[in-house]
Short mmCIF file of C-alpha atoms in Angstrom, two decimals:
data_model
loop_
_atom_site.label_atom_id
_atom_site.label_comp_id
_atom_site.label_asym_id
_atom_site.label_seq_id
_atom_site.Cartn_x
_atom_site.Cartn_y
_atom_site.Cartn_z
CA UNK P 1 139.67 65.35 101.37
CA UNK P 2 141.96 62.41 100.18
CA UNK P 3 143.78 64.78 98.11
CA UNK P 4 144.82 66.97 100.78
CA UNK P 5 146.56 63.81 102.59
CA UNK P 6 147.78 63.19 98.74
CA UNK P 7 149.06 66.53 98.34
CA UNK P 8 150.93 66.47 102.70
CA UNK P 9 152.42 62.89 101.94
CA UNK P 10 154.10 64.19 98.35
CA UNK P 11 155.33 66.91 100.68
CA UNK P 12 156.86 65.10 103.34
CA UNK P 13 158.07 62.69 100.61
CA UNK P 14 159.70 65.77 98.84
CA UNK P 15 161.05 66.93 102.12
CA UNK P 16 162.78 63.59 102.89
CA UNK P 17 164.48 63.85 99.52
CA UNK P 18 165.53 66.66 100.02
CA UNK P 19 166.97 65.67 103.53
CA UNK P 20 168.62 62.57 101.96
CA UNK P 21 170.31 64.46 99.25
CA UNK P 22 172.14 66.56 101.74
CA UNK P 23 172.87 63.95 104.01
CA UNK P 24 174.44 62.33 100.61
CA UNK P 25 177.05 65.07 100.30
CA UNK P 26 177.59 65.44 103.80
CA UNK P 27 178.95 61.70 103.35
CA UNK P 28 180.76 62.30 100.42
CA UNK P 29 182.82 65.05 101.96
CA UNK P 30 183.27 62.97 104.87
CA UNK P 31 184.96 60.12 102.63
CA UNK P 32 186.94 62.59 100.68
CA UNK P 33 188.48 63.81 104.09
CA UNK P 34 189.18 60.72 104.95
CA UNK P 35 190.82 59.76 101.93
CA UNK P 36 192.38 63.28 102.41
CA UNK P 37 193.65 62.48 105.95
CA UNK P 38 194.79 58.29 104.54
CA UNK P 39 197.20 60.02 102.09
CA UNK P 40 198.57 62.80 103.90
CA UNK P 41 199.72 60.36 106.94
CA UNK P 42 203.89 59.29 107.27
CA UNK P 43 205.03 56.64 109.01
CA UNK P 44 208.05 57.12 108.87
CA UNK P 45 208.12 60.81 109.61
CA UNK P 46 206.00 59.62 112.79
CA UNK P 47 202.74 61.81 110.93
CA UNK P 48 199.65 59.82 111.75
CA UNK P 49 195.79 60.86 111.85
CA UNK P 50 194.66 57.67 113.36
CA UNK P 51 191.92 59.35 116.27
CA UNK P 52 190.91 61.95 113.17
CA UNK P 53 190.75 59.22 110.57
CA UNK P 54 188.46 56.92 112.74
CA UNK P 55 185.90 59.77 113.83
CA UNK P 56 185.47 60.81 110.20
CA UNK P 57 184.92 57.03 109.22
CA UNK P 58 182.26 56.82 112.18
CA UNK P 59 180.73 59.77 111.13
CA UNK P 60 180.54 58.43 107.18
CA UNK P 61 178.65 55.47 109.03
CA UNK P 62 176.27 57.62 111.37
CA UNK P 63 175.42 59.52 108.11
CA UNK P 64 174.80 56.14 105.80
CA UNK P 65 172.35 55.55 108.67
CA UNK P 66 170.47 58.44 108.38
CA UNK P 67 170.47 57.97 104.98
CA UNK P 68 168.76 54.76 104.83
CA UNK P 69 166.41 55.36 107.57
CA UNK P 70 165.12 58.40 105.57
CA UNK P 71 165.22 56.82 102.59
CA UNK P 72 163.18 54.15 104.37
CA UNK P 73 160.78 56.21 106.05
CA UNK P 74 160.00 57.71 102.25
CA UNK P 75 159.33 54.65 100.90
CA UNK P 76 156.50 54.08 103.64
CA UNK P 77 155.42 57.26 102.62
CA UNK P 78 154.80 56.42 99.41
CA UNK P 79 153.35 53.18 99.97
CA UNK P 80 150.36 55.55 101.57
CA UNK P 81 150.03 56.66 98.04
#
């Protein structure tokens, strides 16, 4: 019977990996916009991305944080183990 909650934990583990590596390049996208938006902005031609630049950066923060609390909550799961 032990191997069955084995076999669901590895699951869920797998699952959260899986979840994490998405979130991952969901993040990664999010910083390249940003570094996208950082370069394409002129001063002097009055061109600024300020509101745009500051959402994306809060979003590249939201998604770090889901990162590490899946990342965390797989770790538990594998202390089960």
């Amino acid at each position: 019977m032990s191997g069955g909650k084995e076999t669901d934990i590895a699951r869920e583990a797998e699952a959260l990996e899986q979840e994490m590596a998405t979130v991952a390049e969901k993040k990664i996208a999010v910083e390249k916009r940003v570094r996208e938006l950082m370069a394409s902005e002129d001063p002097r031609a009055g061109v600024s991305y300020a509101q745009e630049i500051f959402a994306a950066k809060q979003e590249k923060l939201t998604l770090a944080t889901q990162h590490e609390v899946l990342r965390r909550r797989r770790n538990r799961l594998l202390m089960e183990l």
